[in-house]
mmCIF file of N, CA and C in Angstrom:
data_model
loop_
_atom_site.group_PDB
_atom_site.id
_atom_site.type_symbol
_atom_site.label_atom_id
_atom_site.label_comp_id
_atom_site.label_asym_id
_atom_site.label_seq_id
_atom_site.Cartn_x
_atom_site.Cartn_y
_atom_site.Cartn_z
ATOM 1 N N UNK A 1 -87.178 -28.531 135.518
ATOM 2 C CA UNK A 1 -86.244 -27.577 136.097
ATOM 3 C C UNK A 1 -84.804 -27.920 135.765
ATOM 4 N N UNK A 2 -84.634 -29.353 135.190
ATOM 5 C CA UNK A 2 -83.200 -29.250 134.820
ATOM 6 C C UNK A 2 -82.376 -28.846 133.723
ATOM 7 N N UNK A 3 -83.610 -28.436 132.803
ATOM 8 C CA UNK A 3 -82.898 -27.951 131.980
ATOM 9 C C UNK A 3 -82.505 -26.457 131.892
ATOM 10 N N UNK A 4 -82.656 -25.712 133.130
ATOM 11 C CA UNK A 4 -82.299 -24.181 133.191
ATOM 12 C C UNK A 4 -80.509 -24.248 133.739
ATOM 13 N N UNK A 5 -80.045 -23.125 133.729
ATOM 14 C CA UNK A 5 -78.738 -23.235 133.078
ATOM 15 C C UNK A 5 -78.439 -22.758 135.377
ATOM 16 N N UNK A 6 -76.983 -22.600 135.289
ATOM 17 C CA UNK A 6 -76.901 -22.843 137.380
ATOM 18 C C UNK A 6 -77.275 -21.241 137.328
ATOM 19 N N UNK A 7 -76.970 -20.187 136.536
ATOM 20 C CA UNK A 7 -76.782 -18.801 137.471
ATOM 21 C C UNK A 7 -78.933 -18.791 137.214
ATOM 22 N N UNK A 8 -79.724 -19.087 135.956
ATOM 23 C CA UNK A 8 -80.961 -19.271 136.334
ATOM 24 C C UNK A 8 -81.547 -19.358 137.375
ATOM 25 N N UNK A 9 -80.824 -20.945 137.775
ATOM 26 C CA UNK A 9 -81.444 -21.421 139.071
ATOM 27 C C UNK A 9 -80.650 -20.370 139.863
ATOM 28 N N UNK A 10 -79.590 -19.684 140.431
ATOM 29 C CA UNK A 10 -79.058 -19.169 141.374
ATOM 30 C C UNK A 10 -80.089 -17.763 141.629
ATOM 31 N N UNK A 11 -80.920 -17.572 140.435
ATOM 32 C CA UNK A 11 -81.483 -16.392 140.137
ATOM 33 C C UNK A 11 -82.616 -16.387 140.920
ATOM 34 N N UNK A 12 -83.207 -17.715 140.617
ATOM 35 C CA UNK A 12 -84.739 -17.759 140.756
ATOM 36 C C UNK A 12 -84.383 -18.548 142.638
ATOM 37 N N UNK A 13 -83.726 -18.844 143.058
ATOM 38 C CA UNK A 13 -83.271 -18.928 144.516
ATOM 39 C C UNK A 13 -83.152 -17.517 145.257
ATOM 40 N N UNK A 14 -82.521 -16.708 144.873
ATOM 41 C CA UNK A 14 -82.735 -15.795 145.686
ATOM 42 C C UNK A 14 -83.971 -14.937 145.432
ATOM 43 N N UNK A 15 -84.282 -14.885 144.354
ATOM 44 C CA UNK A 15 -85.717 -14.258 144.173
ATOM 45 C C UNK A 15 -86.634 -14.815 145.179
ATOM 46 N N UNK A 16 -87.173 -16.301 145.427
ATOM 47 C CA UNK A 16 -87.807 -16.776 146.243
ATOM 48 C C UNK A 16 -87.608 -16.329 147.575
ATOM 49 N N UNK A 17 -86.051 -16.543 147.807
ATOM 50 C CA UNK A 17 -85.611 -16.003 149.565
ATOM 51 C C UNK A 17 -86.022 -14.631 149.885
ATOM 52 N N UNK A 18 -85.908 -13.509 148.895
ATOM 53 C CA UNK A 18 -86.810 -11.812 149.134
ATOM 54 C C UNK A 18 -87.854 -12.164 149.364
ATOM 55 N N UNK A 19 -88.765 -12.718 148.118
ATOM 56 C CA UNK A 19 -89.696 -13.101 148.617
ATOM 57 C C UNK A 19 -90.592 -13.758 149.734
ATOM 58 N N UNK A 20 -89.549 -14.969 150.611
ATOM 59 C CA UNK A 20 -90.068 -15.498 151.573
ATOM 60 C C UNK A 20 -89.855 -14.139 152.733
ATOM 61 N N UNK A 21 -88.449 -13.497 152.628
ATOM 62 C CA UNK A 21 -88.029 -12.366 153.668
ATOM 63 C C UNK A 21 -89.417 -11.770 153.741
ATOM 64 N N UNK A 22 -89.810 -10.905 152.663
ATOM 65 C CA UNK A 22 -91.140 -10.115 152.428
ATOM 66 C C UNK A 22 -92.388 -10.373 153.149
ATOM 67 N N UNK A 23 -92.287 -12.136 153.022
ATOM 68 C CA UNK A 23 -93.761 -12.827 153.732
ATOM 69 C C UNK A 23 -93.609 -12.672 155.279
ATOM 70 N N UNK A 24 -92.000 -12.901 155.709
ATOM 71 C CA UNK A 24 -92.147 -12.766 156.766
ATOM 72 C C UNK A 24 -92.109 -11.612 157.438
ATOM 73 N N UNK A 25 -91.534 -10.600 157.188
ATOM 74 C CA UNK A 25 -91.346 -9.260 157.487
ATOM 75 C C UNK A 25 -93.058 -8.724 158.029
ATOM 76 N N UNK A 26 -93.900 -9.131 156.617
ATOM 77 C CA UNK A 26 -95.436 -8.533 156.634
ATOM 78 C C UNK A 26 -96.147 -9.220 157.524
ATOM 79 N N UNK A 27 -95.972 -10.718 157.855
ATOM 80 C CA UNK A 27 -96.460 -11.225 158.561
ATOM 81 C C UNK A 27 -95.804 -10.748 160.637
ATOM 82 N N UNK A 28 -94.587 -10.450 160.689
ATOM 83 C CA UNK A 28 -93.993 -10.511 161.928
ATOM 84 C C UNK A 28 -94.989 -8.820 161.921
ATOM 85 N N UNK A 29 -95.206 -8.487 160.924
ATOM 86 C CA UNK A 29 -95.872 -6.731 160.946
ATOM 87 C C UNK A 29 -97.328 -6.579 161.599
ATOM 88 N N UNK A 30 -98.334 -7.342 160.875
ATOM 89 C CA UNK A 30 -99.449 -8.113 161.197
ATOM 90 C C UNK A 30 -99.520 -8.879 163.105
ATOM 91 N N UNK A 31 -98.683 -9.356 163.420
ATOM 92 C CA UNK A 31 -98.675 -9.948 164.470
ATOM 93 C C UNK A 31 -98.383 -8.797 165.701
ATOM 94 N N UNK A 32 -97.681 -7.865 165.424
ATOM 95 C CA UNK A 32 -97.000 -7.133 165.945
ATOM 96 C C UNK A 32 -97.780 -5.780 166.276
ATOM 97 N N UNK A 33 -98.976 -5.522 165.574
ATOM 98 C CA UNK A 33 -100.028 -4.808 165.796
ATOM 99 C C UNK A 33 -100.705 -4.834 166.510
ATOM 100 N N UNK A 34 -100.816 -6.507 166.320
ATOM 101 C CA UNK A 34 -101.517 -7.350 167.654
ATOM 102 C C UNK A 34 -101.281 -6.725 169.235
ATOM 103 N N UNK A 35 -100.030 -7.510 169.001
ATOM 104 C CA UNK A 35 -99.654 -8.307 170.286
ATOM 105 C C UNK A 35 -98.503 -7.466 170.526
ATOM 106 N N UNK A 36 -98.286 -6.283 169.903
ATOM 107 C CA UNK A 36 -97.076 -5.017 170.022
ATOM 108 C C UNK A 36 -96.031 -5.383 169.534
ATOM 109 N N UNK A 37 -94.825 -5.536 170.537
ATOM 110 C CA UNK A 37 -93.577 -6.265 170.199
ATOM 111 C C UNK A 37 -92.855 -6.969 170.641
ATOM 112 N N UNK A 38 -93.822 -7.913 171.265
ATOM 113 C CA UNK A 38 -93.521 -8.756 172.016
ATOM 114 C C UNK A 38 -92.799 -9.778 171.018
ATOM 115 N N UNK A 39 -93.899 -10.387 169.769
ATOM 116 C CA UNK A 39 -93.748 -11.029 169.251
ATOM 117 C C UNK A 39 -92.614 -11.082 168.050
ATOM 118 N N UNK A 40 -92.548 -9.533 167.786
ATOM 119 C CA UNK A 40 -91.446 -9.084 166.843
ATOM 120 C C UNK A 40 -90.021 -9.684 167.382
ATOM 121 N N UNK A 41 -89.847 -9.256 169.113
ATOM 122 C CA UNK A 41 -88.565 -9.655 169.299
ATOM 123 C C UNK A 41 -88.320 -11.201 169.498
ATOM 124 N N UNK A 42 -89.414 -11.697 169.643
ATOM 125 C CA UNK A 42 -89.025 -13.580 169.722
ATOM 126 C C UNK A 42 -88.780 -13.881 168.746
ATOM 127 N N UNK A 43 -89.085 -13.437 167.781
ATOM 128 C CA UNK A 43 -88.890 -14.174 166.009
ATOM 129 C C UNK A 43 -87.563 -13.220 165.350
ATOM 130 N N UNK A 44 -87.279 -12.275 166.153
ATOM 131 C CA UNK A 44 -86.415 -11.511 165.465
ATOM 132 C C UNK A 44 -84.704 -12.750 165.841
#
């Protein structure tokens, strides 16, 4: 990884962070079906 250049890495950093947003979004979605919105607003 060190040889990628900083805006690369700056690239592939926020790509990951949408991505983690995404996991959590679908997952707080999943839970929230459940358990209504209860759980949405504790994690929100």
């Amino acid at each position: 990884m060190f040889y990628t250049t900083f805006s690369q890495r700056i690239f592939s950093q926020s790509e990951q962070l949408s991505f983690q947003n995404e996991e959590k979004y679908i997952f707080i979605f999943l839970i929230s079906t459940l358990s209504h919105s209860d759980i949405y607003f504790y994690l929100k």
